[in-house]
Amino acid sequence: MMDVICTVEGLRKHGQLGSTAEAFGAPDEVLLMSTGPASHLAKHSMIARPPRRRAVIRQPKGTLPVKMTNNPLEGEPVWRTPEMLHATMQTWRDGEWHDDERIEAPDLEVLLRTLESEMLAPEPFVTQVEGWPQRSFLSGAFAYDLVQWTQPITIHHPPAPDALLAVLWAVDGALLIDHATGLAHRLHTEGDAWAEHVHPAEPRSTAPPSTHHTPTESSMDDARHAEAIEQVRQAIVEGRMYQVNIGRRWTAPLPDDPWEVMRRLLVGNPAPFSAWTWAPDLDHHLLSSSPESLLRIHAGKAMASPIKGTYPRGSDALEEQALRRALVEDEKETAEHRMLVDLMRNDLGAISRPGSVRIERYDVEAYATVQHLVSHVGSTLTVDPPAAFASVFPGGSITGCPRTVVCAAIDAMEHEPRRFWCGSIGWWDPDGHHGAWNILIRTMQVRHEGQQRMADVLAGGGITIGSVAEREIEEAVWKADALLSAAGWSSPRSSTRGVLRITPLSVPHGTPLGGRLGRRRERPHGTVVLVDNLDSFTHNIAHAIMQLGHDVHVLQGRGPKGPTDVEESVSRLLSAAPSHVLLGPGPGRPEEAKFSMRLAQMALQSHTPPLLGICLGHQALGLAAGGRIVHDPHGPVHGRPVHVVHDGTGLFRDVSGRTTRMVRYNSLVVEGTVASGLQVNARSGHVTMGFRSTDGRVHGLQGHPESIGSEDGDRLLRTFLDAAHG
């Protein structure tokens, strides 16, 4: 059995890795380590050969902080088109890195694809390992701050000019350790002697921290953290967002060697997506014991594994079981998790075949100090790995929902760049078959201030309307505790520790749909037109429509790609004669979605094809019909199924009985009975959950029929789509 720690130390000792490996390449190190017991998560660890080519991506030099003119917690973000993204390709020779060529691209996807073609040799590896590339590939670390090129928002607290945003290494050899068998497989090209003979170091005990009382500086104290949580909760009440992930930073000197700290993490906090990257000349050093996968690709099949919902470990088996049961039954935690699952279904839906997005596993995963709810969402991709990665980066579990808006809110709340925290480390196959990226949580960033070695640890959590400040602050510390302790810093609180354990739960399944699948269309002619109002569930609705056999055209209704002239855009859309129009959900008030509001007004005048409004679209119809949009007097409901009573008319005609359950994601509601020909046909207590026009052509649903937690969503959509045009 080959131990990854002893193997790394043996390679260093024998001049095959790190600063002693000058015969093979640079001192840079790329280690992807799946630690803990072998499982469906922890399969292989990868030790990359000393690299000879790399690409360095930095913040543009002309970047300056931008004064905030519009608070995203109170209104729409400031949109922007980003600057070009630049990468410098480098080659290792004569004992140092040399710049070769500088390339630029408009976004992350294009840049990664360009680097593939420029940096990688076609020569195949002598040995083939199933699930891994057959030739050299790219692996590296991506800072969260690359969000500037994946979301169309203005960042008011950008990284400093020339700050490091990513390092990507060309991996032309690697040692893979199979955790199921304990065997090592060497990926290498013909004639390469690297790691031909591996002599692992002798096992040794991991030294404790040299100090246990180093004080830390935090980016926000508990009072400021509580204030930020309350600001987010108020924004949720106003309908701006459903959930926002807020983090805080702890910083202190790091007296111990970083590898000793990493050893403590691997032994004391084993995690399946751990990683270590080091580029000494760039002052880049990441130590990660991440439990979370952003995206895995195997033979064109994608898997995302959102983590959301957290409880501490128990002090014994009985307390552990009780806490696990409490986590699974906690309404706030499960609603938060359901929201993230719907978000990841949406993100994969944007890049996957219709009908292929599904939930494959639902588990409680217990790590050293915490246990989490984890779902594994799979799909069949229609794009290559660079496009897939750029589409889901940064992950929804560490940003929130709706993602575009909350990324702007995070910038406004945290007041500083996240750097590599909540970014990603991973690799991908240039031939498009495989890839894997983690999310850089439970991660330490090591750097230097002059001659002093410093480290940053960040942690946080998702804030929802049900958040209690004291509990959220405590949760952030639970998550940071393993790293704070490994560094020898004073942890604000102590945590109960345990070993990795995975407990499978019952997988939630939507109703299977069969028959012909529809397709996405670039033009609206004769299709179902879905108006995207900047929501994070739009592609779930699109997939539901396609699964019911209808072609769909997704039209941007607001934001940087939305219409500039509403009247002209509405006229152009209706002249294309779509079969149906669906006004999608989104953040904020319906008055802000001017394109949807105009379509709602015209629908009530019988000037549109059959039209359905969902959530924000439902509110637009209610407002256009003379109703009022008010705060739900009982507070926001996000990610939670509610009991709906209906009269069996309109979209509810094929729903058995007179009740159903539908997931809500809203803070605002249509007050009372609306006028102008709309009749209420569904309620949940005081909330109007559905209405219809007297001629059966216009419908509104406050709930989300596409959510994994809605019982009869497919029937409601099928009834709408069965409506004839005219």
XYZ file of C-alpha atoms in Angstrom:
726
model
C 0.000 0.000 0.000
C 1.447 3.359 -1.031
C 0.875 6.273 1.330
C 0.581 9.660 -0.371
C 2.410 11.570 2.386
C 5.352 9.158 2.469
C 5.453 9.087 -1.337
C 5.669 12.886 -1.580
C 8.399 13.012 1.050
C 10.297 10.182 -0.645
C 10.193 11.930 -4.023
C 11.551 15.103 -2.432
C 14.292 13.195 -0.616
C 15.477 11.520 -3.820
C 15.509 14.664 -5.974
C 12.301 14.018 -7.902
C 9.992 16.679 -6.475
C 10.202 20.246 -5.232
C 13.355 22.289 -4.755
C 15.618 19.225 -5.158
C 14.177 18.202 -8.551
C 16.214 20.503 -10.806
C 17.167 17.524 -12.995
C 13.514 17.132 -14.000
C 12.011 20.615 -13.913
C 10.869 23.491 -11.733
C 10.434 23.395 -7.941
C 6.689 24.106 -8.329
C 4.465 21.407 -6.808
C 0.947 20.301 -7.748
C -0.544 17.662 -5.449
C -4.200 16.593 -5.615
C -4.828 14.359 -2.617
C -7.926 12.319 -1.852
C -7.498 11.451 1.804
C -9.579 9.530 4.277
C -11.055 6.076 3.658
C -11.543 4.898 0.070
C -15.027 5.845 -1.136
C -16.901 7.024 -4.216
C -15.292 10.414 -3.447
C -11.699 9.468 -2.552
C -10.409 7.407 -5.500
C -7.024 8.731 -6.647
C -4.311 11.086 -5.508
C -2.137 12.789 -8.126
C 1.472 13.904 -7.716
C 2.423 15.938 -10.771
C 5.852 15.647 -12.347
C 8.075 18.737 -11.823
C 6.655 21.082 -14.462
C 8.458 22.580 -17.430
C 5.673 24.813 -18.766
C 3.104 26.953 -17.009
C 0.766 29.894 -17.561
C 0.341 32.780 -15.121
C -2.840 34.872 -15.097
C -2.827 38.216 -13.282
C -5.218 41.053 -12.551
C -4.957 43.700 -15.309
C -2.507 46.431 -14.349
C -4.941 49.270 -14.955
C -7.491 47.970 -12.439
C -8.640 50.513 -9.868
C -11.318 50.320 -7.164
C -14.679 51.569 -8.428
C -16.874 53.738 -6.226
C -20.139 51.972 -5.472
C -23.007 53.919 -7.033
C -25.669 51.241 -6.648
C -25.777 48.923 -3.630
C -26.631 45.399 -4.900
C -28.364 44.731 -1.569
C -30.867 47.441 -2.493
C -31.100 47.347 -6.295
C -29.661 45.835 -9.451
C -25.851 45.592 -9.639
C -23.805 47.822 -11.886
C -23.281 45.821 -15.076
C -20.098 45.838 -17.068
C -18.161 44.215 -19.875
C -14.849 42.980 -18.422
C -11.405 43.846 -19.698
C -9.505 41.282 -21.710
C -8.058 38.450 -19.627
C -4.320 37.886 -20.116
C -2.056 34.899 -19.516
C 1.716 34.718 -19.754
C 3.055 31.338 -20.874
C 6.420 30.423 -19.379
C 9.090 27.746 -19.862
C 11.509 26.429 -17.219
C 15.118 26.483 -18.386
C 18.514 27.261 -16.888
C 17.074 27.122 -13.378
C 14.336 29.737 -13.760
C 11.042 30.530 -15.440
C 11.218 32.487 -18.710
C 8.325 34.333 -20.356
C 7.471 32.943 -23.795
C 4.279 34.516 -25.043
C 1.411 36.618 -23.721
C -2.075 35.753 -24.897
C -5.431 37.393 -24.260
C -9.064 36.364 -24.413
C -12.435 37.974 -23.659
C -13.374 35.393 -21.024
C -12.125 32.435 -19.009
C -13.512 29.741 -21.305
C -11.747 31.067 -24.407
C -8.500 31.613 -22.511
C -8.425 28.033 -21.192
C -9.106 26.611 -24.624
C -6.308 28.745 -26.099
C -3.864 27.573 -23.426
C -4.756 23.965 -24.227
C -3.791 24.386 -27.854
C -0.630 26.393 -27.140
C 0.881 24.540 -24.165
C 0.193 20.823 -24.568
C 2.123 18.313 -26.649
C 0.272 15.597 -28.605
C 2.683 12.835 -27.521
C 0.678 10.132 -25.686
C 1.462 8.691 -22.282
C 2.990 5.223 -22.379
C 0.582 4.016 -19.673
C -3.161 4.632 -19.861
C -5.254 4.876 -16.685
C -9.036 4.780 -16.990
C -10.594 8.140 -16.179
C -7.371 10.109 -16.716
C -5.956 11.893 -19.792
C -4.027 9.947 -22.413
C -1.533 12.786 -22.947
C -0.267 15.912 -21.195
C -2.947 18.049 -19.587
C -3.425 21.257 -17.613
C -3.787 21.437 -13.842
C -3.803 24.448 -11.595
C -5.356 26.889 -9.159
C -8.021 29.498 -9.936
C -8.777 32.480 -7.693
C -12.387 33.265 -6.849
C -11.725 36.755 -8.232
C -11.932 35.368 -11.775
C -15.645 35.959 -11.149
C -14.917 39.229 -12.987
C -14.858 37.164 -16.203
C -17.707 34.741 -15.457
C -20.347 37.169 -14.125
C -21.265 40.492 -15.824
C -20.904 42.661 -12.718
C -18.724 45.553 -11.630
C -16.418 44.578 -8.756
C -15.870 47.484 -6.374
C -13.087 45.817 -4.367
C -10.933 44.154 -7.042
C -7.550 42.528 -6.447
C -4.564 44.841 -6.653
C -3.175 45.381 -10.154
C -0.947 42.449 -11.161
C -2.307 40.246 -8.331
C -2.196 36.539 -9.095
C -5.490 35.122 -10.420
C -4.423 31.665 -11.598
C -1.445 29.390 -12.188
C -1.829 26.545 -14.683
C 0.834 23.916 -15.171
C 1.281 21.596 -18.144
C 1.360 18.132 -16.549
C 3.424 15.885 -18.812
C 3.843 13.175 -16.207
C 2.244 12.191 -12.907
C 2.085 9.525 -10.255
C -1.455 8.336 -9.503
C -2.165 6.495 -6.251
C -5.267 4.302 -6.371
C -6.877 4.347 -2.927
C -8.891 1.192 -3.505
C -5.833 -0.955 -4.307
C -2.984 1.078 -2.819
C -1.123 0.771 -6.132
C 0.659 3.572 -7.975
C 0.339 4.193 -11.719
C 2.892 6.310 -13.563
C 1.746 8.562 -16.383
C 4.788 9.308 -18.524
C 5.939 9.827 -22.079
C 8.452 7.645 -23.889
C 11.952 7.965 -22.410
C 10.968 9.976 -19.312
C 12.737 8.563 -16.250
C 10.886 10.656 -13.667
C 9.437 8.509 -10.839
C 10.620 5.365 -12.600
C 11.734 4.118 -9.196
C 9.804 5.475 -6.220
C 11.132 5.060 -2.697
C 8.579 6.345 -0.173
C 10.000 7.909 2.953
C 9.733 6.065 6.234
C 6.499 6.819 8.089
C 6.888 9.381 10.856
C 4.617 11.033 13.338
C 3.307 14.483 12.506
C 4.770 17.128 14.771
C 2.328 19.268 16.764
C 2.256 23.026 16.160
C 5.231 24.867 17.607
C 2.799 27.264 19.268
C -0.860 27.065 20.254
C -1.509 30.666 21.177
C -0.705 32.813 18.143
C -3.364 35.562 18.078
C -5.140 36.213 14.792
C -6.417 39.336 13.089
C -9.903 39.007 11.586
C -11.404 40.885 8.646
C -14.564 41.318 10.712
C -15.299 40.805 14.384
C -18.418 39.036 15.635
C -20.357 42.306 15.868
C -19.578 43.239 12.252
C -20.343 39.675 11.170
C -23.740 39.872 12.880
C -24.396 43.240 11.215
C -23.582 41.769 7.788
C -25.946 38.861 8.430
C -28.756 41.266 9.301
C -28.093 43.322 6.152
C -28.421 40.176 4.053
C -31.621 39.157 5.839
C -33.127 42.576 5.102
C -32.173 42.263 1.414
C -33.923 38.873 1.386
C -37.060 40.452 2.872
C -36.991 42.971 0.012
C -36.879 40.153 -2.542
C -33.357 40.939 -3.764
C -31.917 37.482 -3.169
C -32.620 34.127 -1.543
C -29.274 33.306 0.050
C -25.826 34.920 0.269
C -22.603 33.253 1.403
C -20.640 35.667 3.607
C -17.077 34.891 4.690
C -14.554 36.294 7.127
C -10.770 36.054 7.220
C -8.326 35.183 10.007
C -4.677 36.225 9.449
C -1.525 35.590 11.501
C 2.167 34.721 11.144
C 2.831 31.065 10.318
C 5.940 29.932 12.203
C 5.805 26.288 11.093
C 6.817 24.892 7.718
C 3.685 24.799 5.510
C 4.189 21.099 4.717
C 3.970 20.280 8.430
C 0.688 22.200 8.560
C -0.515 20.284 5.491
C 0.471 17.022 7.164
C -1.680 17.916 10.175
C -4.611 18.618 7.874
C -4.195 15.373 5.920
C -4.014 13.360 9.140
C -6.419 15.300 11.353
C -8.904 16.638 8.797
C -8.836 14.177 5.862
C -10.956 15.241 2.911
C -11.501 13.783 -0.570
C -10.637 16.969 -2.500
C -7.509 18.085 -0.654
C -4.826 19.872 -2.647
C -1.436 21.578 -2.381
C -0.014 23.983 -4.946
C 3.288 25.813 -4.589
C 5.094 28.224 -6.895
C 7.892 29.785 -4.807
C 8.847 32.523 -7.276
C 5.204 33.706 -7.371
C 4.793 33.595 -3.564
C 1.856 31.269 -4.262
C 1.104 28.566 -1.720
C -2.260 26.880 -1.108
C -3.027 24.214 1.517
C -6.533 22.827 1.105
C -8.446 20.083 2.892
C -11.599 20.674 0.890
C -14.556 18.304 1.210
C -16.334 19.784 -1.804
C -16.213 19.058 -5.512
C -17.195 21.833 -7.895
C -17.353 19.636 -10.990
C -16.194 16.202 -12.090
C -16.299 15.003 -15.692
C -15.971 11.356 -16.675
C -16.447 10.260 -20.287
C -18.547 13.339 -21.000
C -20.762 12.849 -17.939
C -20.718 15.694 -15.418
C -21.206 15.531 -11.669
C -21.568 18.499 -9.311
C -21.737 17.933 -5.561
C -23.133 20.957 -3.722
C -22.603 21.035 0.041
C -25.088 23.046 2.049
C -26.447 22.364 5.507
C -24.029 22.051 8.436
C -24.091 20.650 11.979
C -21.201 19.879 14.360
C -19.911 16.368 15.079
C -21.061 14.489 18.165
C -18.868 13.582 21.130
C -19.981 9.928 20.932
C -21.972 7.641 18.618
C -25.350 8.454 20.173
C -24.854 12.210 20.046
C -23.504 11.896 16.492
C -26.635 10.021 15.399
C -28.893 12.548 17.125
C -27.128 15.487 15.475
C -27.258 13.773 12.078
C -30.999 13.205 12.446
C -31.470 16.816 13.556
C -29.565 18.035 10.488
C -31.704 15.977 8.107
C -34.898 17.222 9.772
C -33.820 20.862 10.181
C -36.193 22.920 8.024
C -33.752 25.800 7.586
C -30.802 23.563 6.640
C -32.793 21.363 4.236
C -34.426 24.380 2.559
C -30.975 25.904 2.098
C -29.732 22.634 0.629
C -32.736 22.265 -1.697
C -32.072 25.770 -2.987
C -28.467 24.897 -3.853
C -29.506 21.638 -5.510
C -31.969 23.558 -7.686
C -29.168 26.030 -8.467
C -26.727 23.292 -9.515
C -29.426 21.587 -11.592
C -29.804 24.938 -13.326
C -26.059 25.425 -13.860
C -25.633 21.956 -15.331
C -28.828 22.387 -17.330
C -27.258 25.306 -19.189
C -24.532 23.016 -20.590
C -26.221 19.590 -20.721
C -28.530 17.522 -22.880
C -32.265 17.890 -22.206
C -33.547 15.223 -19.850
C -30.083 14.256 -18.575
C -29.889 16.301 -15.344
C -30.605 14.126 -12.315
C -29.812 13.707 -8.609
C -27.755 10.543 -8.183
C -26.899 10.591 -4.465
C -27.988 12.406 -1.324
C -25.753 11.921 1.731
C -24.691 13.209 5.097
C -20.901 13.503 4.897
C -19.148 13.848 8.252
C -15.648 15.336 8.401
C -13.278 16.096 11.271
C -15.333 18.817 12.972
C -18.573 19.173 10.968
C -21.142 17.152 9.036
C -22.871 18.342 5.880
C -25.802 17.602 3.601
C -24.396 16.738 0.155
C -26.197 15.986 -3.104
C -24.541 14.650 -6.250
C -26.166 16.058 -9.392
C -25.275 14.412 -12.710
C -25.823 15.225 -16.394
C -24.573 14.576 -19.935
C -22.545 17.530 -21.205
C -22.946 19.256 -24.554
C -19.755 21.345 -24.116
C -16.047 20.718 -23.529
C -14.366 20.926 -20.082
C -13.220 24.589 -20.348
C -16.765 25.705 -21.167
C -18.242 23.510 -18.439
C -15.850 24.806 -15.779
C -16.324 28.463 -16.732
C -20.099 28.004 -16.719
C -20.270 26.783 -13.100
C -17.435 28.924 -11.645
C -17.547 30.141 -8.922
C -19.677 27.484 -7.256
C -23.195 28.238 -6.097
C -22.643 26.821 -2.612
C -20.048 29.503 -1.840
C -21.863 32.406 -3.523
C -25.635 32.031 -3.191
C -28.763 32.558 -5.204
C -29.531 34.179 -7.637
C -25.840 33.890 -8.348
C -25.160 36.953 -10.513
C -26.762 39.309 -8.002
C -25.220 37.692 -4.923
C -21.701 37.811 -6.387
C -22.116 41.592 -6.461
C -23.512 41.518 -2.913
C -20.522 39.500 -1.646
C -18.153 42.129 -3.020
C -20.181 44.860 -1.307
C -20.316 43.026 2.042
C -16.807 41.603 2.407
C -14.958 44.763 1.251
C -11.932 42.843 -0.062
C -11.065 40.268 -2.729
C -11.350 36.626 -1.704
C -8.202 35.697 -3.644
C -8.077 31.889 -3.881
C -10.595 31.121 -1.128
C -13.746 29.740 -2.785
C -11.841 29.435 -6.049
C -10.791 26.045 -7.363
C -7.920 23.624 -7.939
C -8.300 20.957 -10.584
C -7.316 19.423 -13.904
C -8.916 18.564 -17.220
C -8.355 16.417 -20.271
C -7.571 18.388 -23.463
C -9.373 15.712 -25.474
C -12.590 16.615 -23.668
C -13.345 13.373 -21.845
C -12.425 13.948 -18.197
C -11.742 16.583 -15.554
C -12.151 17.424 -11.872
C -12.143 20.646 -9.852
C -12.665 21.196 -6.136
C -13.987 24.258 -4.316
C -11.272 25.892 -2.225
C -12.995 25.890 1.135
C -11.129 24.745 4.289
C -8.100 26.334 2.630
C -5.056 28.233 3.883
C -3.318 30.819 1.687
C 0.348 31.280 2.614
C 2.262 34.400 1.558
C 5.101 36.645 2.702
C 5.188 40.154 4.090
C 8.850 40.992 3.719
C 10.686 38.098 5.347
C 7.755 37.046 7.524
C 5.587 34.136 6.436
C 1.889 34.921 6.860
C -1.234 32.866 6.297
C -4.906 33.600 5.713
C -7.795 31.295 6.618
C -11.310 32.173 5.502
C -14.632 30.583 6.364
C -18.278 31.532 6.272
C -21.734 30.254 5.526
C -24.910 30.758 3.568
C -27.211 33.402 5.046
C -30.948 32.877 4.583
C -34.013 34.471 6.110
C -33.898 31.777 8.802
C -30.321 32.565 9.822
C -29.561 33.404 13.446
C -26.406 35.490 13.749
C -24.973 33.636 16.743
C -25.423 30.267 15.035
C -23.951 31.476 11.708
C -20.891 32.941 13.433
C -20.417 29.692 15.338
C -20.724 27.690 12.098
C -17.993 29.768 10.439
C -15.681 28.940 13.336
C -16.539 25.213 13.154
C -15.435 25.284 9.533
C -12.221 27.215 10.225
C -11.251 25.332 13.376
C -9.268 22.509 11.735
C -7.062 25.002 9.871
C -6.678 27.375 12.813
C -5.628 24.464 15.014
C -3.252 23.009 12.400
C -1.533 26.396 12.148
C -1.121 26.628 15.922
C -3.370 29.657 16.147
C -5.791 30.411 18.930
C -9.153 29.040 17.849
C -12.086 31.088 19.205
C -13.896 27.851 20.079
C -13.022 24.180 20.333
C -14.787 21.567 18.192
C -15.568 17.891 18.625
C -13.565 15.789 16.155
C -14.330 12.557 14.336
C -13.395 10.492 11.276
C -14.842 10.735 7.773
C -18.212 8.996 7.522
C -20.756 8.944 4.670
C -24.407 8.160 5.443
C -26.614 7.698 2.335
C -30.112 9.219 2.404
C -33.147 8.718 0.194
C -32.643 10.461 -3.164
C -35.404 12.958 -4.099
C -36.651 12.282 -7.627
C -38.882 14.360 -9.837
C -41.577 12.697 -11.904
C -39.935 10.903 -14.866
C -40.968 12.329 -18.206
C -40.844 10.395 -21.450
C -41.493 10.901 -25.140
C -39.895 13.313 -27.582
C -37.431 15.832 -26.183
C -37.500 19.417 -27.357
C -34.407 21.437 -28.201
C -32.937 24.841 -27.496
C -33.469 27.268 -30.348
C -31.462 30.356 -31.205
C -34.539 32.089 -32.628
C -37.992 32.513 -31.062
C -40.042 31.609 -34.145
C -42.642 28.992 -33.260
C -41.005 28.091 -29.940
C -41.799 28.492 -26.264
C -40.076 31.759 -25.334
C -38.744 31.780 -21.772
C -37.889 35.274 -20.505
C -34.840 35.108 -18.227
C -35.044 37.669 -15.424
C -31.534 37.011 -14.012
C -32.687 34.023 -11.992
C -30.663 30.952 -11.056
C -33.453 28.510 -11.950
C -34.164 29.582 -15.539
C -32.460 26.571 -17.130
C -34.415 24.192 -14.880
C -37.587 25.617 -16.411
C -36.091 25.332 -19.904
C -35.245 21.660 -19.311
C -38.732 20.970 -17.975
C -40.198 22.481 -21.155
C -37.889 20.426 -23.390
C -38.670 17.252 -21.440
C -42.311 17.860 -22.298
C -41.423 17.808 -26.003
C -41.353 21.539 -26.774
C -38.537 23.594 -28.265
C -37.492 26.576 -26.152
C -35.796 29.899 -26.794
C -34.333 31.607 -23.701
C -34.536 35.384 -24.071
C -32.682 37.768 -21.744
C -35.296 40.048 -20.223
C -33.036 42.263 -18.094
C -29.418 42.862 -17.215
C -26.500 43.646 -19.542
C -27.878 41.478 -22.365
C -31.483 42.527 -21.881
C -33.472 44.745 -24.261
C -32.568 48.424 -24.452
C -35.838 49.427 -26.138
C -38.694 47.550 -24.472
C -41.436 48.430 -26.967
C -39.316 47.526 -29.974
C -38.171 44.269 -28.374
C -41.723 43.238 -27.468
C -42.905 44.006 -30.991
C -40.049 42.007 -32.513
C -40.767 39.051 -30.233
C -44.488 38.921 -30.995
C -43.877 39.258 -34.731
C -41.841 36.027 -34.515
C -45.069 34.222 -33.498
C -43.826 32.123 -30.560
C -46.175 29.330 -29.512
C -46.103 30.333 -25.823
C -44.430 32.930 -23.602
C -43.215 32.218 -20.091
C -42.162 35.080 -17.806
C -39.478 33.624 -15.565
C -38.590 34.280 -11.931
C -35.928 36.716 -10.791
C -34.741 39.003 -7.989
C -36.298 42.304 -6.977
C -39.711 43.748 -7.751
C -41.661 43.180 -10.991
C -41.520 46.909 -11.825
C -37.765 46.484 -12.360
C -38.352 43.800 -15.014
C -39.757 46.220 -17.591
C -39.761 43.755 -20.497
C -41.763 41.207 -18.488
C -44.107 43.909 -17.213
C -44.903 45.042 -20.754
C -45.580 41.469 -21.882
C -47.830 40.968 -18.838
C -49.835 44.068 -19.753
C -50.227 42.914 -23.354
C -51.212 39.401 -22.271
C -54.100 40.814 -20.238
C -55.209 42.625 -23.406
C -55.103 39.301 -25.338
C -52.209 40.491 -27.516
C -49.819 37.598 -26.789
C -49.756 33.833 -27.230
C -50.662 31.794 -24.117
C -48.580 33.256 -21.298
C -47.478 31.914 -17.914
C -45.774 33.950 -15.203
C -43.693 32.140 -12.569
C -42.797 33.867 -9.280
C -41.641 37.335 -10.437
C -43.586 36.754 -13.676
C -46.678 35.896 -11.613
C -46.220 39.134 -9.661
C -45.855 41.091 -12.923
C -49.257 39.772 -14.031
C -50.800 40.610 -10.675
C -49.415 44.134 -10.795
C -50.533 44.631 -14.405
C -54.023 43.479 -13.419
C -54.332 46.159 -10.749
C -53.078 44.231 -7.723
C -50.469 45.355 -5.210
C -47.086 43.743 -4.552
C -46.375 43.602 -0.820
C -44.080 41.831 1.599
C -45.401 38.485 2.721
C -46.652 39.376 6.225
C -45.407 36.010 7.500
C -41.934 36.533 6.068
C -39.966 35.183 3.088
C -40.091 31.508 2.128
C -37.162 30.128 0.130
C -36.534 26.514 -0.806
C -39.436 25.165 1.253
C -42.439 23.239 -0.118
C -45.779 24.685 1.009
C -49.270 23.195 1.054
C -51.346 24.601 -1.846
C -55.148 24.376 -2.041
C -56.606 24.823 -5.544
C -60.008 24.680 -7.238
C -59.081 22.314 -10.081
C -59.294 24.969 -12.801
C -56.684 26.437 -15.131
C -53.290 24.789 -14.759
C -54.596 22.675 -11.864
C -57.218 20.835 -13.915
C -55.103 17.640 -14.167
C -53.849 17.649 -10.564
C -55.554 14.906 -8.574
C -57.443 16.041 -5.493
C -57.585 19.642 -4.420
C -54.154 19.990 -2.800
C -50.527 19.809 -3.865
C -47.119 20.904 -2.576
C -45.023 23.510 -4.331
C -41.652 25.051 -3.478
C -41.612 28.791 -2.869
C -38.702 31.174 -3.490
C -40.218 34.560 -2.713
C -40.471 37.384 -0.217
C -43.071 39.449 -2.080
C -46.644 38.413 -2.872
C -49.648 39.659 -4.833
C -51.985 41.147 -2.270
C -55.642 40.160 -2.201
C -57.846 39.509 -5.207
C -56.588 40.952 -8.470
C -58.813 42.608 -11.043
C -58.800 42.874 -14.846
C -60.049 39.399 -15.671
C -57.754 37.273 -13.456
C -59.334 34.756 -11.105
C -57.462 33.295 -8.119
C -57.467 29.490 -8.335
C -54.811 28.473 -5.784
C -53.778 29.637 -2.324
C -51.405 28.680 0.443
C -52.943 30.181 3.534
C -53.018 33.926 2.905
C -50.783 33.805 -0.210
C -52.174 33.804 -3.749
C -50.322 30.895 -5.371
C -52.127 30.831 -8.715
C -54.538 32.679 -10.952
C -55.899 32.410 -14.474
C -57.629 34.588 -17.022
C -61.251 33.894 -17.851
C -60.339 32.819 -21.397
C -57.686 30.357 -20.127
C -54.796 31.972 -22.019
C -52.989 33.692 -19.121
C -51.793 31.995 -15.930
C -49.687 32.842 -12.904
C -47.872 30.601 -10.404
C -46.172 32.041 -7.336
C -44.375 28.743 -6.660
C -41.679 27.073 -8.734
C -43.041 24.063 -10.659
C -39.524 23.158 -11.855
C -38.100 22.691 -8.341
C -37.072 19.227 -7.192
C -39.404 19.705 -4.217
C -42.608 20.525 -6.166
C -44.988 17.570 -6.482
C -46.995 18.298 -9.636
C -44.801 20.777 -11.474
C -44.642 18.742 -14.682
C -48.443 18.468 -14.823
C -48.870 22.212 -14.388
C -46.391 22.961 -17.170
C -47.869 20.299 -19.452
C -51.342 21.800 -19.061
C -49.996 25.232 -19.981
C -48.055 23.936 -22.983
C -51.079 22.005 -24.241
C -52.901 25.322 -24.653
C -53.313 26.147 -28.343
C -52.058 29.402 -29.820
C -55.012 31.590 -30.667
